[in-house]
Amino acid sequence: MVDASSESDPSPPVRRRRRRSPPKAGKAPGFCKTCGTKLRGRYCHDCGHDSLPMARRMKDLGVEFVDSIFSYTAAVPRTAWALIHEPGSVPHAHREGDKSRFLPPIRLYLTASLLFFLFLGLSGTKLLQFTAYRTSDEAPWVRSTPESWLAGGFRITTVALERPLNSTPDPAILAAFDQAARQNEGADELDREVMRMMHTIIQDPSKLNANLSSWMSRALWLMMPLYGLLLWPLFFRGRLLIEHVIFALWAHSILFLMLAFGAIWNLLGVGYGLPLALVGYQVWITRGLKGYYGPSWAFAILKGAIHTAAYIGLLWGPAMFIFFLWEVGQNTSAEFWFGE
């Protein structure tokens, strides 16, 4: 006899349940594409995945496009409303670290600047143009001396935020600059190149706009911290530099929006778009200073005017001169600048 206890236990092996791997798309339409569970209806009872493809509309693609550029959120209409009715609340919220109510400072600045330059490109508006006209019956003349540049019989004016000028330049004024560009006595290479540049921009008033727009968009990243530094002597008590920089980002956003408004005003044929834009900017800056720093209205008006005058006189005035000198210097020999 064979002892049954000596034989091994013939019980069947235990079969482990394996988790079904997600099937490849198109091979098993009856299974959930997320977890692999066999479907019993439209929605997976295990993970909740919808088995039908999501319906896409052209509107959805448009919203995604806008969101990818401007990060469109509910903060956009709130920011726009606050900029109109309570300007100081926007930089104040940024200073306090509230990131949910309004657009962040840098995004607000980038959005405003992008809208402004996009509007200029689509409408054909030029930032700055030059036009020259006679002021008397005297023949126009231009002459360079070692100390200064002299001219008579005409005047040069600037036109801002307008479409390209269609006026024909006065041939006598162009001839005066052409003669000055060939002048040898009392003029050096830089003087002659300045006269050639003036001849060019009078002949083509929008000549410098492409370079000016590109240079301006880059220069503003340096101007904004300097704008904040100019605020420090006026509102230094208990303030950090970053607080002034936040206000500078907000202020330049307002400036771009006001310039766009001034350009639209000119396109409507009313004129005086730039003065109107600058006045509007100053009004909004005063309101922003009152809401952000909390001074009295008298001090907000006074300090706002002082700051704007310093910003234009100490920063933008020299910056525009450097830009013009840079444009001229590109056609001037290196020996003139670095030679003995």
Protein backbone atom coordinates (compact mmCIF):
# COMPACT_ATOMS: atom_id res chain seq x y z
CA MET A 1 0.00 0.00 0.00
CA VAL A 2 1.06 3.50 -0.71
CA ASP A 3 0.85 5.91 2.14
CA ALA A 4 -1.33 8.82 0.95
CA SER A 5 0.35 11.15 3.40
CA SER A 6 3.65 10.77 1.56
CA GLU A 7 2.23 12.10 -1.70
CA SER A 8 2.29 15.83 -2.49
CA ASP A 9 -0.87 17.86 -2.22
CA PRO A 10 -2.52 17.83 -5.65
CA SER A 11 -4.40 21.15 -5.06
CA PRO A 12 -4.49 23.38 -8.20
CA PRO A 13 -2.12 26.38 -8.34
CA VAL A 14 -3.48 29.77 -7.43
CA ARG A 15 -3.85 32.01 -10.51
CA ARG A 16 -3.01 35.67 -9.93
CA ARG A 17 -5.23 38.27 -11.46
CA ARG A 18 -3.29 40.54 -13.74
CA ARG A 19 -4.23 44.15 -14.31
CA ARG A 20 -5.22 44.65 -17.87
CA SER A 21 -2.91 47.03 -19.70
CA PRO A 22 -4.54 49.86 -21.65
CA PRO A 23 -5.13 48.74 -25.22
CA LYS A 24 -3.71 50.64 -28.13
CA ALA A 25 -5.96 53.13 -29.83
CA GLY A 26 -8.13 51.56 -32.49
CA LYS A 27 -7.51 47.92 -31.49
CA ALA A 28 -10.09 47.52 -28.74
CA PRO A 29 -12.89 50.05 -29.06
CA GLY A 30 -14.85 48.24 -26.36
CA PHE A 31 -12.26 48.98 -23.70
CA CYS A 32 -11.40 52.20 -21.86
CA LYS A 33 -8.41 53.88 -23.43
CA THR A 34 -7.24 55.16 -20.05
CA CYS A 35 -7.36 52.12 -17.73
CA GLY A 36 -8.26 49.20 -20.04
CA THR A 37 -11.50 48.26 -18.30
CA LYS A 38 -14.21 46.78 -20.52
CA LEU A 39 -16.83 49.40 -21.17
CA ARG A 40 -20.50 48.91 -20.34
CA GLY A 41 -21.60 52.27 -21.68
CA ARG A 42 -20.24 55.57 -22.85
CA TYR A 43 -18.40 56.35 -19.61
CA CYS A 44 -15.93 53.99 -17.92
CA HIS A 45 -17.35 52.80 -14.59
CA ASP A 46 -13.81 52.44 -13.21
CA CYS A 47 -12.12 55.77 -14.01
CA GLY A 48 -14.92 57.86 -15.52
CA HIS A 49 -13.25 58.41 -18.89
CA ASP A 50 -15.53 59.48 -21.76
CA SER A 51 -15.16 57.03 -24.65
CA LEU A 52 -16.41 59.51 -27.26
CA PRO A 53 -14.01 62.14 -28.67
CA MET A 54 -14.52 65.63 -27.32
CA ALA A 55 -16.36 67.94 -29.72
CA ARG A 56 -14.10 70.82 -30.79
CA ARG A 57 -15.33 74.14 -32.15
CA MET A 58 -13.58 77.00 -33.89
CA LYS A 59 -14.44 79.13 -30.87
CA ASP A 60 -12.39 76.77 -28.66
CA LEU A 61 -9.33 77.15 -30.89
CA GLY A 62 -9.72 80.92 -30.82
CA VAL A 63 -9.89 80.94 -27.02
CA GLU A 64 -6.78 78.75 -26.81
CA PHE A 65 -4.93 81.07 -29.19
CA VAL A 66 -5.78 84.16 -27.14
CA ASP A 67 -4.95 82.35 -23.91
CA SER A 68 -1.55 81.25 -25.22
CA ILE A 69 -0.63 84.89 -25.95
CA PHE A 70 -2.35 86.86 -23.23
CA SER A 71 -3.05 84.09 -20.67
CA TYR A 72 -6.67 85.16 -20.75
CA THR A 73 -8.37 84.53 -17.44
CA ALA A 74 -11.12 86.08 -15.38
CA ALA A 75 -8.46 88.54 -14.18
CA VAL A 76 -8.48 90.32 -17.56
CA PRO A 77 -11.91 92.00 -17.31
CA ARG A 78 -11.33 92.73 -13.62
CA THR A 79 -7.99 94.37 -14.46
CA ALA A 80 -9.50 96.43 -17.28
CA TRP A 81 -12.36 97.59 -15.06
CA ALA A 82 -10.02 98.51 -12.20
CA LEU A 83 -7.67 100.41 -14.53
CA ILE A 84 -10.60 102.64 -15.49
CA HIS A 85 -12.39 103.11 -12.18
CA GLU A 86 -9.76 102.53 -9.48
CA PRO A 87 -6.26 102.61 -11.04
CA GLY A 88 -4.28 102.44 -7.79
CA SER A 89 -5.89 99.15 -6.77
CA VAL A 90 -4.06 97.21 -9.50
CA PRO A 91 -0.43 97.97 -8.44
CA HIS A 92 -1.55 97.85 -4.80
CA ALA A 93 -2.78 94.26 -5.24
CA HIS A 94 0.51 93.36 -6.96
CA ARG A 95 2.49 94.79 -4.06
CA GLU A 96 0.43 92.79 -1.56
CA GLY A 97 1.02 89.56 -3.51
CA ASP A 98 -2.57 89.08 -4.65
CA LYS A 99 -2.10 87.08 -7.87
CA SER A 100 -5.72 86.06 -8.42
CA ARG A 101 -7.59 89.36 -8.82
CA PHE A 102 -5.57 91.12 -11.53
CA LEU A 103 -3.02 90.35 -14.22
CA PRO A 104 0.56 90.14 -12.85
CA PRO A 105 2.68 93.29 -13.46
CA ILE A 106 4.94 91.90 -16.20
CA ARG A 107 2.04 90.21 -18.03
CA LEU A 108 0.06 93.44 -17.89
CA TYR A 109 2.99 95.38 -19.36
CA LEU A 110 3.65 92.79 -22.09
CA THR A 111 -0.03 92.71 -23.03
CA ALA A 112 -0.30 96.51 -23.23
CA SER A 113 2.93 96.90 -25.24
CA LEU A 114 2.01 94.06 -27.60
CA LEU A 115 -1.42 95.57 -28.26
CA PHE A 116 0.15 98.99 -28.90
CA PHE A 117 2.79 97.84 -31.41
CA LEU A 118 0.32 95.45 -33.05
CA PHE A 119 -2.08 98.36 -33.52
CA LEU A 120 0.69 100.50 -35.04
CA GLY A 121 1.52 97.76 -37.53
CA LEU A 122 -2.08 97.03 -38.55
CA SER A 123 -3.12 100.68 -38.86
CA GLY A 124 0.09 101.93 -40.50
CA THR A 125 0.55 104.55 -37.76
CA LYS A 126 4.08 105.91 -37.30
CA LEU A 127 5.58 106.80 -33.96
CA LEU A 128 7.48 109.87 -35.13
CA GLN A 129 7.83 111.75 -38.41
CA PHE A 130 9.61 114.94 -39.42
CA THR A 131 8.34 117.65 -41.72
CA ALA A 132 10.01 120.89 -42.84
CA TYR A 133 8.40 124.06 -44.16
CA ARG A 134 9.53 127.57 -45.03
CA THR A 135 9.04 130.38 -42.56
CA SER A 136 9.92 133.34 -44.82
CA ASP A 137 10.77 134.34 -48.35
CA GLU A 138 14.44 133.92 -47.47
CA ALA A 139 16.12 131.02 -49.23
CA PRO A 140 16.66 128.10 -46.81
CA TRP A 141 20.24 127.64 -45.68
CA VAL A 142 22.15 125.29 -43.36
CA ARG A 143 25.74 125.63 -42.14
CA SER A 144 27.96 123.79 -39.65
CA THR A 145 30.45 125.46 -37.32
CA PRO A 146 32.81 123.89 -34.79
CA GLU A 147 30.44 124.99 -32.01
CA SER A 148 26.93 124.46 -33.43
CA TRP A 149 24.66 123.92 -36.43
CA LEU A 150 23.02 126.99 -37.91
CA ALA A 151 20.00 127.23 -40.20
CA GLY A 152 17.46 129.76 -41.40
CA GLY A 153 14.47 130.27 -43.63
CA PHE A 154 12.63 127.11 -42.56
CA ARG A 155 11.46 125.11 -39.55
CA ILE A 156 11.40 121.39 -38.77
CA THR A 157 8.51 120.00 -36.77
CA THR A 158 7.71 116.51 -35.51
CA VAL A 159 4.46 114.65 -36.06
CA ALA A 160 3.64 111.76 -33.71
CA LEU A 161 1.16 108.88 -33.90
CA GLU A 162 0.03 109.70 -37.44
CA ARG A 163 -0.18 107.76 -40.69
CA PRO A 164 2.64 108.35 -43.21
CA LEU A 165 2.74 111.95 -44.41
CA ASN A 166 1.95 112.45 -48.08
CA SER A 167 3.33 115.99 -48.35
CA THR A 168 6.11 116.63 -50.87
CA PRO A 169 9.29 118.01 -49.24
CA ASP A 170 10.45 121.44 -50.30
CA PRO A 171 13.30 121.01 -52.85
CA ALA A 172 15.04 124.16 -51.58
CA ILE A 173 15.23 122.77 -48.03
CA LEU A 174 16.58 119.45 -49.31
CA ALA A 175 19.16 121.34 -51.39
CA ALA A 176 20.26 123.31 -48.30
CA PHE A 177 20.95 120.10 -46.34
CA ASP A 178 22.62 118.51 -49.37
CA GLN A 179 24.96 121.48 -49.66
CA ALA A 180 25.69 121.36 -45.91
CA ALA A 181 26.53 117.65 -46.21
CA ARG A 182 29.25 118.54 -48.73
CA GLN A 183 30.58 121.43 -46.65
CA ASN A 184 34.27 121.08 -45.81
CA GLU A 185 35.12 124.32 -44.01
CA GLY A 186 34.05 124.35 -40.35
CA ALA A 187 32.51 120.86 -40.48
CA ASP A 188 33.84 117.43 -39.60
CA GLU A 189 32.68 113.97 -40.63
CA LEU A 190 29.99 113.79 -37.95
CA ASP A 191 28.54 117.18 -38.95
CA ARG A 192 28.31 116.13 -42.60
CA GLU A 193 26.70 112.82 -41.65
CA VAL A 194 24.12 114.61 -39.50
CA MET A 195 23.21 116.76 -42.50
CA ARG A 196 22.85 113.67 -44.69
CA MET A 197 20.60 112.08 -42.06
CA MET A 198 18.42 115.20 -41.86
CA HIS A 199 18.19 115.26 -45.67
CA THR A 200 17.04 111.61 -45.59
CA ILE A 201 14.36 111.97 -42.89
CA ILE A 202 12.93 115.15 -44.47
CA GLN A 203 12.73 113.37 -47.81
CA ASP A 204 11.19 110.28 -46.13
CA PRO A 205 9.52 111.38 -42.85
CA SER A 206 8.93 107.82 -41.60
CA LYS A 207 12.47 106.63 -42.33
CA LEU A 208 13.52 106.13 -38.70
CA ASN A 209 10.32 104.48 -37.45
CA ALA A 210 11.31 100.85 -37.89
CA ASN A 211 14.55 101.31 -35.93
CA LEU A 212 12.85 103.60 -33.42
CA SER A 213 10.12 101.05 -32.60
CA SER A 214 12.66 98.26 -32.19
CA TRP A 215 14.98 100.40 -30.05
CA MET A 216 12.13 101.75 -27.92
CA SER A 217 10.80 98.29 -27.03
CA ARG A 218 14.27 97.32 -25.77
CA ALA A 219 15.11 100.60 -24.05
CA LEU A 220 11.95 100.44 -21.93
CA TRP A 221 13.28 97.44 -20.01
CA LEU A 222 16.08 99.70 -18.78
CA MET A 223 13.81 102.72 -18.38
CA MET A 224 11.39 101.02 -15.99
CA PRO A 225 13.92 100.38 -13.17
CA LEU A 226 15.18 103.95 -13.65
CA TYR A 227 11.56 105.12 -13.49
CA GLY A 228 11.35 103.34 -10.12
CA LEU A 229 14.55 104.99 -8.93
CA LEU A 230 13.09 108.41 -9.71
CA LEU A 231 10.10 107.53 -7.54
CA TRP A 232 12.30 106.70 -4.55
CA PRO A 233 13.22 110.32 -3.56
CA LEU A 234 9.53 111.26 -3.71
CA PHE A 235 8.11 108.23 -1.85
CA PHE A 236 11.08 106.80 0.04
CA ARG A 237 9.60 106.41 3.52
CA GLY A 238 9.07 102.73 4.30
CA ARG A 239 9.27 101.68 0.65
CA LEU A 240 11.41 99.09 -1.09
CA LEU A 241 12.75 99.47 -4.63
CA ILE A 242 10.62 96.54 -5.84
CA GLU A 243 7.48 98.48 -4.86
CA HIS A 244 8.53 101.33 -7.13
CA VAL A 245 9.34 98.90 -9.96
CA ILE A 246 5.85 97.37 -9.66
CA PHE A 247 4.38 100.85 -10.04
CA ALA A 248 6.71 101.49 -13.01
CA LEU A 249 5.39 98.39 -14.81
CA TRP A 250 1.82 99.54 -14.21
CA ALA A 251 2.62 103.12 -15.31
CA HIS A 252 4.20 102.03 -18.60
CA SER A 253 1.19 99.80 -19.28
CA ILE A 254 -0.99 102.89 -18.86
CA LEU A 255 1.36 104.84 -21.16
CA PHE A 256 1.01 102.29 -23.98
CA LEU A 257 -2.77 102.22 -23.65
CA MET A 258 -2.94 106.02 -23.70
CA LEU A 259 -0.66 106.23 -26.76
CA ALA A 260 -2.92 103.75 -28.56
CA PHE A 261 -5.91 105.91 -27.64
CA GLY A 262 -4.09 109.00 -28.97
CA ALA A 263 -3.29 107.22 -32.24
CA ILE A 264 -6.96 106.24 -32.65
CA TRP A 265 -7.90 109.85 -31.97
CA ASN A 266 -5.61 110.96 -34.82
CA LEU A 267 -6.97 108.31 -37.18
CA LEU A 268 -10.46 109.71 -36.59
CA GLY A 269 -9.17 113.02 -37.92
CA VAL A 270 -9.50 114.99 -34.68
CA GLY A 271 -5.76 115.57 -34.18
CA TYR A 272 -3.65 116.38 -31.13
CA GLY A 273 -3.51 112.69 -30.24
CA LEU A 274 -0.12 112.82 -28.53
CA PRO A 275 -0.92 115.77 -26.20
CA LEU A 276 -4.22 114.12 -25.35
CA ALA A 277 -2.45 110.83 -24.60
CA LEU A 278 0.12 112.53 -22.36
CA VAL A 279 -2.56 114.45 -20.46
CA GLY A 280 -4.54 111.25 -19.98
CA TYR A 281 -1.40 109.48 -18.79
CA GLN A 282 -0.70 112.20 -16.24
CA VAL A 283 -4.27 112.06 -14.92
CA TRP A 284 -4.11 108.28 -14.51
CA ILE A 285 -0.65 108.42 -12.95
CA THR A 286 -1.87 110.96 -10.39
CA ARG A 287 -4.81 108.72 -9.54
CA GLY A 288 -2.47 105.74 -9.32
CA LEU A 289 -0.05 107.55 -7.01
CA LYS A 290 -2.94 108.51 -4.74
CA GLY A 291 -4.21 104.94 -4.52
CA TYR A 292 -0.80 103.23 -4.33
CA TYR A 293 1.24 105.47 -2.03
CA GLY A 294 -1.63 107.17 -0.20
CA PRO A 295 -0.58 110.87 -0.24
CA SER A 296 -3.04 113.74 -0.33
CA TRP A 297 -4.35 114.87 -3.70
CA ALA A 298 -2.17 117.97 -3.57
CA PHE A 299 0.99 115.94 -3.02
CA ALA A 300 -0.05 113.34 -5.62
CA ILE A 301 -0.49 116.06 -8.24
CA LEU A 302 2.75 117.86 -7.32
CA LYS A 303 4.95 114.77 -7.03
CA GLY A 304 3.43 113.24 -10.14
CA ALA A 305 4.28 116.35 -12.16
CA ILE A 306 7.83 116.46 -10.75
CA HIS A 307 8.37 112.79 -11.56
CA THR A 308 7.08 113.10 -15.13
CA ALA A 309 9.26 116.15 -15.79
CA ALA A 310 12.32 114.34 -14.42
CA TYR A 311 11.51 111.18 -16.38
CA ILE A 312 11.25 113.05 -19.68
CA GLY A 313 14.09 115.52 -19.06
CA LEU A 314 16.63 113.24 -17.41
CA LEU A 315 15.92 109.95 -19.19
CA TRP A 316 13.97 110.22 -22.45
CA GLY A 317 15.56 113.44 -23.67
CA PRO A 318 19.14 112.08 -23.49
CA ALA A 319 17.94 108.66 -24.70
CA MET A 320 16.48 110.13 -27.90
CA PHE A 321 19.68 112.09 -28.50
CA ILE A 322 21.71 108.89 -28.08
CA PHE A 323 19.39 107.09 -30.51
CA PHE A 324 19.84 109.78 -33.14
CA LEU A 325 23.60 109.83 -32.58
CA TRP A 326 23.68 106.03 -32.92
CA GLU A 327 21.82 106.21 -36.23
CA VAL A 328 24.29 108.79 -37.51
CA GLY A 329 27.32 106.97 -36.10
CA GLN A 330 26.59 103.80 -38.07
CA ASN A 331 27.65 105.63 -41.24
CA THR A 332 30.63 107.36 -39.61
CA SER A 333 34.09 105.86 -39.85
CA ALA A 334 35.71 104.27 -36.83
CA GLU A 335 38.72 106.57 -37.25
CA PHE A 336 36.53 109.54 -36.41
CA TRP A 337 35.55 108.05 -33.04
CA PHE A 338 38.72 106.24 -32.05
CA GLY A 339 41.42 108.00 -34.07
CA GLU A 340 43.71 110.60 -32.62
